[in-house]
PDB file of N, CA and C in Angstrom:
ATOM      1  N   UNK D  55       3.711  23.007  11.571  1.00  0.00           N
ATOM      2  CA  UNK D  55       3.282  22.293  10.392  1.00  0.00           C
ATOM      3  C   UNK D  55       1.766  22.425  10.256  1.00  0.00           C
ATOM      4  N   UNK D  56       1.289  22.500   9.082  1.00  0.00           N
ATOM      5  CA  UNK D  56      -0.122  22.681   8.792  1.00  0.00           C
ATOM      6  C   UNK D  56      -0.886  21.382   9.021  1.00  0.00           C
ATOM      7  N   UNK D  57      -2.071  21.502   9.614  1.00  0.00           N
ATOM      8  CA  UNK D  57      -2.882  20.322   9.890  1.00  0.00           C
ATOM      9  C   UNK D  57      -3.561  19.833   8.615  1.00  0.00           C
ATOM     10  N   UNK D  58      -3.584  18.527   8.454  1.00  0.00           N
ATOM     11  CA  UNK D  58      -4.220  17.924   7.292  1.00  0.00           C
ATOM     12  C   UNK D  58      -5.734  17.931   7.477  1.00  0.00           C
ATOM     13  N   UNK D  59      -6.478  17.963   6.389  1.00  0.00           N
ATOM     14  CA  UNK D  59      -7.935  17.943   6.528  1.00  0.00           C
ATOM     15  C   UNK D  59      -8.420  16.619   7.116  1.00  0.00           C
ATOM     16  N   UNK D  60      -9.585  16.668   7.751  1.00  0.00           N
ATOM     17  CA  UNK D  60     -10.143  15.471   8.356  1.00  0.00           C
ATOM     18  C   UNK D  60     -10.495  14.441   7.289  1.00  0.00           C
ATOM     19  N   UNK D  61     -10.300  13.200   7.661  1.00  0.00           N
ATOM     20  CA  UNK D  61     -10.654  12.110   6.760  1.00  0.00           C
ATOM     21  C   UNK D  61     -12.160  11.914   6.807  1.00  0.00           C
ATOM     22  N   UNK D  62     -12.760  11.641   5.680  1.00  0.00           N
ATOM     23  CA  UNK D  62     -14.193  11.378   5.611  1.00  0.00           C
ATOM     24  C   UNK D  62     -14.393   9.893   5.309  1.00  0.00           C
ATOM     25  N   UNK D  63     -15.198   9.263   6.146  1.00  0.00           N
ATOM     26  CA  UNK D  63     -15.424   7.834   6.023  1.00  0.00           C
ATOM     27  C   UNK D  63     -16.835   7.578   5.507  1.00  0.00           C
ATOM     28  N   UNK D  64     -16.995   6.505   4.757  1.00  0.00           N
ATOM     29  CA  UNK D  64     -18.316   6.154   4.240  1.00  0.00           C
ATOM     30  C   UNK D  64     -19.154   5.561   5.365  1.00  0.00           C
ATOM     31  N   UNK D  65     -20.448   5.618   5.190  1.00  0.00           N
ATOM     32  CA  UNK D  65     -21.370   5.060   6.182  1.00  0.00           C
ATOM     33  C   UNK D  65     -21.151   3.554   6.329  1.00  0.00           C
ATOM     34  N   UNK D  66     -20.905   2.892   5.220  1.00  0.00           N
ATOM     35  CA  UNK D  66     -20.657   1.448   5.250  1.00  0.00           C
ATOM     36  C   UNK D  66     -19.405   1.129   6.078  1.00  0.00           C
ATOM     37  N   UNK D  67     -18.348   1.935   5.912  1.00  0.00           N
ATOM     38  CA  UNK D  67     -17.116   1.712   6.669  1.00  0.00           C
ATOM     39  C   UNK D  67     -17.366   1.911   8.161  1.00  0.00           C
ATOM     40  N   UNK D  68     -18.133   2.936   8.514  1.00  0.00           N
ATOM     41  CA  UNK D  68     -18.457   3.172   9.928  1.00  0.00           C
ATOM     42  C   UNK D  68     -19.170   1.961  10.525  1.00  0.00           C
ATOM     43  N   UNK D  69     -20.184   1.482   9.806  1.00  0.00           N
ATOM     44  CA  UNK D  69     -20.965   0.349  10.300  1.00  0.00           C
ATOM     45  C   UNK D  69     -20.107  -0.908  10.431  1.00  0.00           C
ATOM     46  N   UNK D  70     -19.261  -1.169   9.445  1.00  0.00           N
ATOM     47  CA  UNK D  70     -18.400  -2.348   9.491  1.00  0.00           C
ATOM     48  C   UNK D  70     -17.369  -2.242  10.614  1.00  0.00           C
ATOM     49  N   UNK D  71     -16.880  -1.030  10.856  1.00  0.00           N
ATOM     50  CA  UNK D  71     -15.901  -0.824  11.923  1.00  0.00           C
ATOM     51  C   UNK D  71     -16.517  -1.094  13.291  1.00  0.00           C
ATOM     52  N   UNK D  72     -17.718  -0.590  13.505  1.00  0.00           N
ATOM     53  CA  UNK D  72     -18.405  -0.831  14.781  1.00  0.00           C
ATOM     54  C   UNK D  72     -18.701  -2.312  14.942  1.00  0.00           C
ATOM     55  N   UNK D  73     -19.143  -2.961  13.874  1.00  0.00           N
ATOM     56  CA  UNK D  73     -19.431  -4.394  13.914  1.00  0.00           C
ATOM     57  C   UNK D  73     -18.157  -5.182  14.235  1.00  0.00           C
ATOM     58  N   UNK D  74     -17.035  -4.798  13.607  1.00  0.00           N
ATOM     59  CA  UNK D  74     -15.757  -5.461  13.872  1.00  0.00           C
ATOM     60  C   UNK D  74     -15.381  -5.325  15.341  1.00  0.00           C
ATOM     61  N   UNK D  75     -15.538  -4.135  15.892  1.00  0.00           N
ATOM     62  CA  UNK D  75     -15.199  -3.903  17.293  1.00  0.00           C
ATOM     63  C   UNK D  75     -16.057  -4.770  18.209  1.00  0.00           C
ATOM     64  N   UNK D  76     -17.353  -4.824  17.938  1.00  0.00           N
ATOM     65  CA  UNK D  76     -18.264  -5.599  18.790  1.00  0.00           C
ATOM     66  C   UNK D  76     -17.964  -7.089  18.733  1.00  0.00           C
ATOM     67  N   UNK D  77     -17.681  -7.608  17.538  1.00  0.00           N
ATOM     68  CA  UNK D  77     -17.505  -9.051  17.369  1.00  0.00           C
ATOM     69  C   UNK D  77     -16.092  -9.544  17.671  1.00  0.00           C
ATOM     70  N   UNK D  78     -15.117  -8.650  17.610  1.00  0.00           N
ATOM     71  CA  UNK D  78     -13.725  -9.086  17.762  1.00  0.00           C
ATOM     72  C   UNK D  78     -13.336  -9.363  19.208  1.00  0.00           C
ATOM     73  N   UNK D  79     -13.977  -8.687  20.149  1.00  0.00           N
ATOM     74  CA  UNK D  79     -13.595  -8.862  21.545  1.00  0.00           C
ATOM     75  C   UNK D  79     -12.331  -8.100  21.911  1.00  0.00           C
ATOM     76  N   UNK D  80     -11.843  -7.286  20.998  1.00  0.00           N
ATOM     77  CA  UNK D  80     -10.649  -6.482  21.253  1.00  0.00           C
ATOM     78  C   UNK D  80     -11.024  -5.232  22.051  1.00  0.00           C
ATOM     79  N   UNK D  81     -10.014  -4.624  22.656  1.00  0.00           N
ATOM     80  CA  UNK D  81     -10.259  -3.346  23.305  1.00  0.00           C
ATOM     81  C   UNK D  81     -10.453  -2.294  22.221  1.00  0.00           C
ATOM     82  N   UNK D  82     -10.980  -1.161  22.627  1.00  0.00           N
ATOM     83  CA  UNK D  82     -11.227  -0.084  21.678  1.00  0.00           C
ATOM     84  C   UNK D  82      -9.922   0.361  21.012  1.00  0.00           C
ATOM     85  N   UNK D  83      -8.875   0.481  21.797  1.00  0.00           N
ATOM     86  CA  UNK D  83      -7.580   0.929  21.264  1.00  0.00           C
ATOM     87  C   UNK D  83      -7.025  -0.077  20.265  1.00  0.00           C
ATOM     88  N   UNK D  84      -7.092  -1.374  20.600  1.00  0.00           N
ATOM     89  CA  UNK D  84      -6.576  -2.404  19.696  1.00  0.00           C
ATOM     90  C   UNK D  84      -7.369  -2.451  18.394  1.00  0.00           C
ATOM     91  N   UNK D  85      -8.695  -2.361  18.502  1.00  0.00           N
ATOM     92  CA  UNK D  85      -9.538  -2.387  17.301  1.00  0.00           C
ATOM     93  C   UNK D  85      -9.251  -1.171  16.426  1.00  0.00           C
ATOM     94  N   UNK D  86      -9.088  -0.008  17.036  1.00  0.00           N
ATOM     95  CA  UNK D  86      -8.798   1.208  16.274  1.00  0.00           C
ATOM     96  C   UNK D  86      -7.458   1.082  15.547  1.00  0.00           C
ATOM     97  N   UNK D  87      -6.464   0.495  16.199  1.00  0.00           N
ATOM     98  CA  UNK D  87      -5.162   0.304  15.557  1.00  0.00           C
ATOM     99  C   UNK D  87      -5.284  -0.623  14.355  1.00  0.00           C
ATOM    100  N   UNK D  88      -6.026  -1.711  14.514  1.00  0.00           N
ATOM    101  CA  UNK D  88      -6.178  -2.665  13.408  1.00  0.00           C
ATOM    102  C   UNK D  88      -6.940  -2.062  12.239  1.00  0.00           C
ATOM    103  N   UNK D  89      -7.831  -1.125  12.539  1.00  0.00           N
ATOM    104  CA  UNK D  89      -8.604  -0.472  11.486  1.00  0.00           C
ATOM    105  C   UNK D  89      -7.922   0.794  10.971  1.00  0.00           C
ATOM    106  N   UNK D  90      -6.782   1.141  11.549  1.00  0.00           N
ATOM    107  CA  UNK D  90      -6.043   2.368  11.203  1.00  0.00           C
ATOM    108  C   UNK D  90      -6.922   3.601  11.395  1.00  0.00           C
ATOM    109  N   UNK D  91      -7.583   3.646  12.532  1.00  0.00           N
ATOM    110  CA  UNK D  91      -8.450   4.764  12.887  1.00  0.00           C
ATOM    111  C   UNK D  91      -7.960   5.407  14.172  1.00  0.00           C
ATOM    112  N   UNK D  92      -8.204   6.697  14.341  1.00  0.00           N
ATOM    113  CA  UNK D  92      -7.951   7.289  15.653  1.00  0.00           C
ATOM    114  C   UNK D  92      -8.922   6.676  16.666  1.00  0.00           C
ATOM    115  N   UNK D  93      -8.433   6.427  17.883  1.00  0.00           N
ATOM    116  CA  UNK D  93      -9.300   5.750  18.860  1.00  0.00           C
ATOM    117  C   UNK D  93     -10.529   6.586  19.184  1.00  0.00           C
ATOM    118  N   UNK D  94     -10.406   7.909  19.162  1.00  0.00           N
ATOM    119  CA  UNK D  94     -11.546   8.779  19.442  1.00  0.00           C
ATOM    120  C   UNK D  94     -12.635   8.652  18.395  1.00  0.00           C
ATOM    121  N   UNK D  95     -12.231   8.442  17.164  1.00  0.00           N
ATOM    122  CA  UNK D  95     -13.203   8.295  16.081  1.00  0.00           C
ATOM    123  C   UNK D  95     -14.030   7.026  16.279  1.00  0.00           C
ATOM    124  N   UNK D  96     -13.343   5.915  16.535  1.00  0.00           N
ATOM    125  CA  UNK D  96     -14.060   4.660  16.753  1.00  0.00           C
ATOM    126  C   UNK D  96     -14.934   4.750  18.001  1.00  0.00           C
ATOM    127  N   UNK D  97     -14.422   5.392  19.036  1.00  0.00           N
ATOM    128  CA  UNK D  97     -15.192   5.563  20.270  1.00  0.00           C
ATOM    129  C   UNK D  97     -16.488   6.328  19.990  1.00  0.00           C
ATOM    130  N   UNK D  98     -16.403   7.393  19.206  1.00  0.00           N
ATOM    131  CA  UNK D  98     -17.588   8.174  18.861  1.00  0.00           C
ATOM    132  C   UNK D  98     -18.589   7.334  18.071  1.00  0.00           C
ATOM    133  N   UNK D  99     -18.099   6.526  17.145  1.00  0.00           N
ATOM    134  CA  UNK D  99     -18.980   5.684  16.339  1.00  0.00           C
ATOM    135  C   UNK D  99     -19.685   4.641  17.200  1.00  0.00           C
ATOM    136  N   UNK D 100     -18.939   4.026  18.122  1.00  0.00           N
ATOM    137  CA  UNK D 100     -19.526   3.015  19.002  1.00  0.00           C
ATOM    138  C   UNK D 100     -20.589   3.664  19.890  1.00  0.00           C
ATOM    139  N   UNK D 101     -20.291   4.838  20.424  1.00  0.00           N
ATOM    140  CA  UNK D 101     -21.261   5.554  21.254  1.00  0.00           C
ATOM    141  C   UNK D 101     -22.512   5.904  20.442  1.00  0.00           C
ATOM    142  N   UNK D 102     -22.304   6.404  19.228  1.00  0.00           N
ATOM    143  CA  UNK D 102     -23.445   6.750  18.367  1.00  0.00           C
ATOM    144  C   UNK D 102     -24.271   5.508  18.040  1.00  0.00           C
ATOM    145  N   UNK D 103     -23.606   4.378  17.842  1.00  0.00           N
ATOM    146  CA  UNK D 103     -24.320   3.135  17.551  1.00  0.00           C
ATOM    147  C   UNK D 103     -25.165   2.710  18.747  1.00  0.00           C
ATOM    148  N   UNK D 104     -24.628   2.854  19.934  1.00  0.00           N
ATOM    149  CA  UNK D 104     -25.390   2.502  21.139  1.00  0.00           C
ATOM    150  C   UNK D 104     -26.610   3.404  21.308  1.00  0.00           C
ATOM    151  N   UNK D 105     -26.500   4.650  20.844  1.00  0.00           N
ATOM    152  CA  UNK D 105     -27.612   5.592  20.917  1.00  0.00           C
ATOM    153  C   UNK D 105     -28.566   5.433  19.734  1.00  0.00           C
ATOM    154  N   UNK D 106     -28.189   4.609  18.773  1.00  0.00           N
ATOM    155  CA  UNK D 106     -29.007   4.401  17.577  1.00  0.00           C
ATOM    156  C   UNK D 106     -28.877   5.532  16.576  1.00  0.00           C
ATOM    157  N   UNK D 107     -27.771   6.273  16.661  1.00  0.00           N
ATOM    158  CA  UNK D 107     -27.592   7.445  15.803  1.00  0.00           C
ATOM    159  C   UNK D 107     -26.399   7.316  14.869  1.00  0.00           C
ATOM    160  N   UNK D 108     -25.927   6.109  14.626  1.00  0.00           N
ATOM    161  CA  UNK D 108     -24.750   5.940  13.765  1.00  0.00           C
ATOM    162  C   UNK D 108     -25.019   6.395  12.344  1.00  0.00           C
ATOM    163  N   UNK D 109     -26.247   6.249  11.887  1.00  0.00           N
ATOM    164  CA  UNK D 109     -26.565   6.646  10.510  1.00  0.00           C
ATOM    165  C   UNK D 109     -26.534   8.158  10.320  1.00  0.00           C
ATOM    166  N   UNK D 110     -26.616   8.921  11.410  1.00  0.00           N
ATOM    167  CA  UNK D 110     -26.588  10.382  11.294  1.00  0.00           C
ATOM    168  C   UNK D 110     -25.182  10.955  11.407  1.00  0.00           C
ATOM    169  N   UNK D 111     -24.215  10.131  11.787  1.00  0.00           N
ATOM    170  CA  UNK D 111     -22.835  10.605  11.921  1.00  0.00           C
ATOM    171  C   UNK D 111     -22.296  10.971  10.551  1.00  0.00           C
ATOM    172  N   UNK D 112     -21.738  12.150  10.431  1.00  0.00           N
ATOM    173  CA  UNK D 112     -21.110  12.582   9.186  1.00  0.00           C
ATOM    174  C   UNK D 112     -22.058  13.144   8.150  1.00  0.00           C
ATOM    175  N   UNK D 113     -23.323  13.288   8.472  1.00  0.00           N
ATOM    176  CA  UNK D 113     -24.291  13.805   7.494  1.00  0.00           C
ATOM    177  C   UNK D 113     -24.045  15.274   7.166  1.00  0.00           C
ATOM    178  N   UNK D 114     -23.501  16.028   8.106  1.00  0.00           N
ATOM    179  CA  UNK D 114     -23.294  17.455   7.899  1.00  0.00           C
ATOM    180  C   UNK D 114     -22.023  17.765   7.104  1.00  0.00           C
ATOM    181  N   UNK D 115     -21.169  16.769   6.928  1.00  0.00           N
ATOM    182  CA  UNK D 115     -19.923  16.996   6.193  1.00  0.00           C
ATOM    183  C   UNK D 115     -20.207  17.079   4.701  1.00  0.00           C
ATOM    184  N   UNK D 116     -19.621  18.079   4.090  1.00  0.00           N
ATOM    185  CA  UNK D 116     -19.756  18.188   2.640  1.00  0.00           C
ATOM    186  C   UNK D 116     -18.698  17.299   1.982  1.00  0.00           C
ATOM    187  N   UNK D 117     -18.995  16.830   0.802  1.00  0.00           N
ATOM    188  CA  UNK D 117     -18.035  15.972   0.115  1.00  0.00           C
ATOM    189  C   UNK D 117     -16.898  16.824  -0.452  1.00  0.00           C
ATOM    190  N   UNK D 118     -15.741  16.218  -0.535  1.00  0.00           N
ATOM    191  CA  UNK D 118     -14.568  16.925  -1.027  1.00  0.00           C
ATOM    192  C   UNK D 118     -14.580  16.997  -2.546  1.00  0.00           C
ATOM    193  N   UNK D 119     -14.088  18.108  -3.053  1.00  0.00           N
ATOM    194  CA  UNK D 119     -13.931  18.228  -4.501  1.00  0.00           C
ATOM    195  C   UNK D 119     -12.657  17.503  -4.912  1.00  0.00           C
ATOM    196  N   UNK D 120     -12.500  17.281  -6.195  1.00  0.00           N
ATOM    197  CA  UNK D 120     -11.296  16.609  -6.698  1.00  0.00           C
ATOM    198  C   UNK D 120     -10.041  17.400  -6.333  1.00  0.00           C
ATOM    199  N   UNK D 121     -10.140  18.717  -6.404  1.00  0.00           N
ATOM    200  CA  UNK D 121      -8.999  19.569  -6.073  1.00  0.00           C
ATOM    201  C   UNK D 121      -8.621  19.433  -4.603  1.00  0.00           C
ATOM    202  N   UNK D 122      -9.609  19.375  -3.718  1.00  0.00           N
ATOM    203  CA  UNK D 122      -9.337  19.221  -2.292  1.00  0.00           C
ATOM    204  C   UNK D 122      -8.729  17.856  -1.998  1.00  0.00           C
ATOM    205  N   UNK D 123      -9.198  16.822  -2.677  1.00  0.00           N
ATOM    206  CA  UNK D 123      -8.623  15.492  -2.496  1.00  0.00           C
ATOM    207  C   UNK D 123      -7.165  15.453  -2.935  1.00  0.00           C
ATOM    208  N   UNK D 124      -6.881  16.070  -4.073  1.00  0.00           N
ATOM    209  CA  UNK D 124      -5.503  16.113  -4.579  1.00  0.00           C
ATOM    210  C   UNK D 124      -4.609  16.904  -3.634  1.00  0.00           C
ATOM    211  N   UNK D 125      -5.100  18.019  -3.139  1.00  0.00           N
ATOM    212  CA  UNK D 125      -4.331  18.836  -2.200  1.00  0.00           C
ATOM    213  C   UNK D 125      -4.033  18.048  -0.933  1.00  0.00           C
ATOM    214  N   UNK D 126      -5.008  17.338  -0.430  1.00  0.00           N
ATOM    215  CA  UNK D 126      -4.829  16.525   0.760  1.00  0.00           C
ATOM    216  C   UNK D 126      -3.771  15.452   0.531  1.00  0.00           C
ATOM    217  N   UNK D 127      -3.835  14.788  -0.612  1.00  0.00           N
ATOM    218  CA  UNK D 127      -2.856  13.747  -0.938  1.00  0.00           C
ATOM    219  C   UNK D 127      -1.455  14.323  -1.018  1.00  0.00           C
ATOM    220  N   UNK D 128      -1.323  15.470  -1.643  1.00  0.00           N
ATOM    221  CA  UNK D 128      -0.011  16.094  -1.807  1.00  0.00           C
ATOM    222  C   UNK D 128       0.550  16.551  -0.464  1.00  0.00           C
ATOM    223  N   UNK D 129      -0.306  17.063   0.400  1.00  0.00           N
ATOM    224  CA  UNK D 129       0.153  17.483   1.731  1.00  0.00           C
ATOM    225  C   UNK D 129       0.647  16.286   2.534  1.00  0.00           C
ATOM    226  N   UNK D 130      -0.066  15.149   2.452  1.00  0.00           N
ATOM    227  CA  UNK D 130       0.379  13.940   3.149  1.00  0.00           C
ATOM    228  C   UNK D 130       1.739  13.496   2.611  1.00  0.00           C
ATOM    229  N   UNK D 131       1.870  13.521   1.292  1.00  0.00           N
ATOM    230  CA  UNK D 131       3.129  13.110   0.663  1.00  0.00           C
ATOM    231  C   UNK D 131       4.265  14.040   1.064  1.00  0.00           C
ATOM    232  N   UNK D 132       4.008  15.336   1.102  1.00  0.00           N
ATOM    233  CA  UNK D 132       5.025  16.305   1.489  1.00  0.00           C
ATOM    234  C   UNK D 132       5.462  16.086   2.936  1.00  0.00           C
ATOM    235  N   UNK D 133       4.513  15.832   3.822  1.00  0.00           N
ATOM    236  CA  UNK D 133       4.847  15.583   5.221  1.00  0.00           C
ATOM    237  C   UNK D 133       5.723  14.338   5.350  1.00  0.00           C
ATOM    238  N   UNK D 134       5.416  13.306   4.575  1.00  0.00           N
ATOM    239  CA  UNK D 134       6.213  12.080   4.604  1.00  0.00           C
ATOM    240  C   UNK D 134       7.629  12.329   4.086  1.00  0.00           C
ATOM    241  N   UNK D 135       7.750  13.081   3.011  1.00  0.00           N
ATOM    242  CA  UNK D 135       9.063  13.379   2.438  1.00  0.00           C
ATOM    243  C   UNK D 135       9.896  14.213   3.413  1.00  0.00           C
ATOM    244  N   UNK D 136       9.259  15.151   4.095  1.00  0.00           N
ATOM    245  CA  UNK D 136       9.984  15.963   5.081  1.00  0.00           C
ATOM    246  C   UNK D 136      10.503  15.101   6.223  1.00  0.00           C
ATOM    247  N   UNK D 137       9.690  14.138   6.672  1.00  0.00           N
ATOM    248  CA  UNK D 137      10.143  13.243   7.736  1.00  0.00           C
ATOM    249  C   UNK D 137      11.327  12.406   7.263  1.00  0.00           C
ATOM    250  N   UNK D 138      11.263  11.919   6.043  1.00  0.00           N
ATOM    251  CA  UNK D 138      12.371  11.141   5.493  1.00  0.00           C
ATOM    252  C   UNK D 138      13.629  11.993   5.387  1.00  0.00           C
ATOM    253  N   UNK D 139      13.468  13.242   4.928  1.00  0.00           N
ATOM    254  CA  UNK D 139      14.604  14.145   4.800  1.00  0.00           C
ATOM    255  C   UNK D 139      15.263  14.384   6.155  1.00  0.00           C
ATOM    256  N   UNK D 140      14.447  14.645   7.181  1.00  0.00           N
ATOM    257  CA  UNK D 140      14.983  14.899   8.512  1.00  0.00           C
ATOM    258  C   UNK D 140      15.707  13.683   9.064  1.00  0.00           C
ATOM    259  N   UNK D 141      15.169  12.490   8.777  1.00  0.00           N
ATOM    260  CA  UNK D 141      15.814  11.266   9.224  1.00  0.00           C
ATOM    261  C   UNK D 141      17.173  11.106   8.557  1.00  0.00           C
ATOM    262  N   UNK D 142      17.240  11.374   7.268  1.00  0.00           N
ATOM    263  CA  UNK D 142      18.509  11.258   6.535  1.00  0.00           C
ATOM    264  C   UNK D 142      19.522  12.276   7.062  1.00  0.00           C
ATOM    265  N   UNK D 143      19.064  13.479   7.386  1.00  0.00           N
ATOM    266  CA  UNK D 143      19.961  14.486   7.953  1.00  0.00           C
ATOM    267  C   UNK D 143      20.580  14.008   9.256  1.00  0.00           C
ATOM    268  N   UNK D 144      19.741  13.415  10.116  1.00  0.00           N
ATOM    269  CA  UNK D 144      20.235  12.923  11.403  1.00  0.00           C
ATOM    270  C   UNK D 144      21.231  11.791  11.208  1.00  0.00           C
ATOM    271  N   UNK D 145      20.919  10.894  10.290  1.00  0.00           N
ATOM    272  CA  UNK D 145      21.830   9.773  10.020  1.00  0.00           C
ATOM    273  C   UNK D 145      23.154  10.275   9.457  1.00  0.00           C
ATOM    274  N   UNK D 146      23.091  11.229   8.560  1.00  0.00           N
ATOM    275  CA  UNK D 146      24.311  11.773   7.962  1.00  0.00           C
ATOM    276  C   UNK D 146      25.140  12.490   9.017  1.00  0.00           C
ATOM    277  N   UNK D 147      24.494  13.246   9.890  1.00  0.00           N
ATOM    278  CA  UNK D 147      25.218  13.955  10.943  1.00  0.00           C
ATOM    279  C   UNK D 147      25.907  12.962  11.873  1.00  0.00           C
ATOM    280  N   UNK D 148      25.224  11.893  12.218  1.00  0.00           N
ATOM    281  CA  UNK D 148      25.815  10.880  13.091  1.00  0.00           C
ATOM    282  C   UNK D 148      26.976  10.179  12.388  1.00  0.00           C
ATOM    283  N   UNK D 149      26.842   9.892  11.119  1.00  0.00           N
ATOM    284  CA  UNK D 149      27.890   9.223  10.357  1.00  0.00           C
ATOM    285  C   UNK D 149      29.148  10.085  10.292  1.00  0.00           C
ATOM    286  N   UNK D 150      28.963  11.356   9.940  1.00  0.00           N
ATOM    287  CA  UNK D 150      30.123  12.233   9.830  1.00  0.00           C
ATOM    288  C   UNK D 150      30.739  12.581  11.186  1.00  0.00           C
ATOM    289  N   UNK D 151      29.959  12.527  12.240  1.00  0.00           N
ATOM    290  CA  UNK D 151      30.496  12.741  13.567  1.00  0.00           C
ATOM    291  C   UNK D 151      31.427  11.582  13.939  1.00  0.00           C
ATOM    292  N   UNK D 152      31.075  10.368  13.566  1.00  0.00           N
ATOM    293  CA  UNK D 152      31.916   9.196  13.820  1.00  0.00           C
ATOM    294  C   UNK D 152      33.196   9.252  12.983  1.00  0.00           C
ATOM    295  N   UNK D 153      33.087   9.731  11.744  1.00  0.00           N
ATOM    296  CA  UNK D 153      34.228   9.814  10.826  1.00  0.00           C
ATOM    297  C   UNK D 153      35.272  10.804  11.332  1.00  0.00           C
ATOM    298  N   UNK D 154      34.847  11.862  11.991  1.00  0.00           N
ATOM    299  CA  UNK D 154      35.790  12.904  12.399  1.00  0.00           C
ATOM    300  C   UNK D 154      36.583  12.508  13.640  1.00  0.00           C
ATOM    301  N   UNK D 155      36.233  11.420  14.281  1.00  0.00           N
ATOM    302  CA  UNK D 155      36.965  10.979  15.488  1.00  0.00           C
ATOM    303  C   UNK D 155      38.228  10.305  15.152  1.00  0.00           C
TER     304      UNK D 155
END
């Protein structure tokens, strides 16, 4: 399956996420789950904040065009539909296997 493009986060979101982690008292993994972030991403932000370099994170990333955003959305939707289709196939196979007994 094709890998989806990386998510780009705003500077404000990065700062708020690090602040949430520091003030919540949660573990890094728990905070990342609550923020719906990969734990490595939050870990990198926290490390950059400790180094005083959080404002430089993501500066080299170019902004996505409207076409790239739409493509990304459609790829996510397609991946979700494929997972649903596969689940229905498994359920149908199990159902018909029970019926044939």
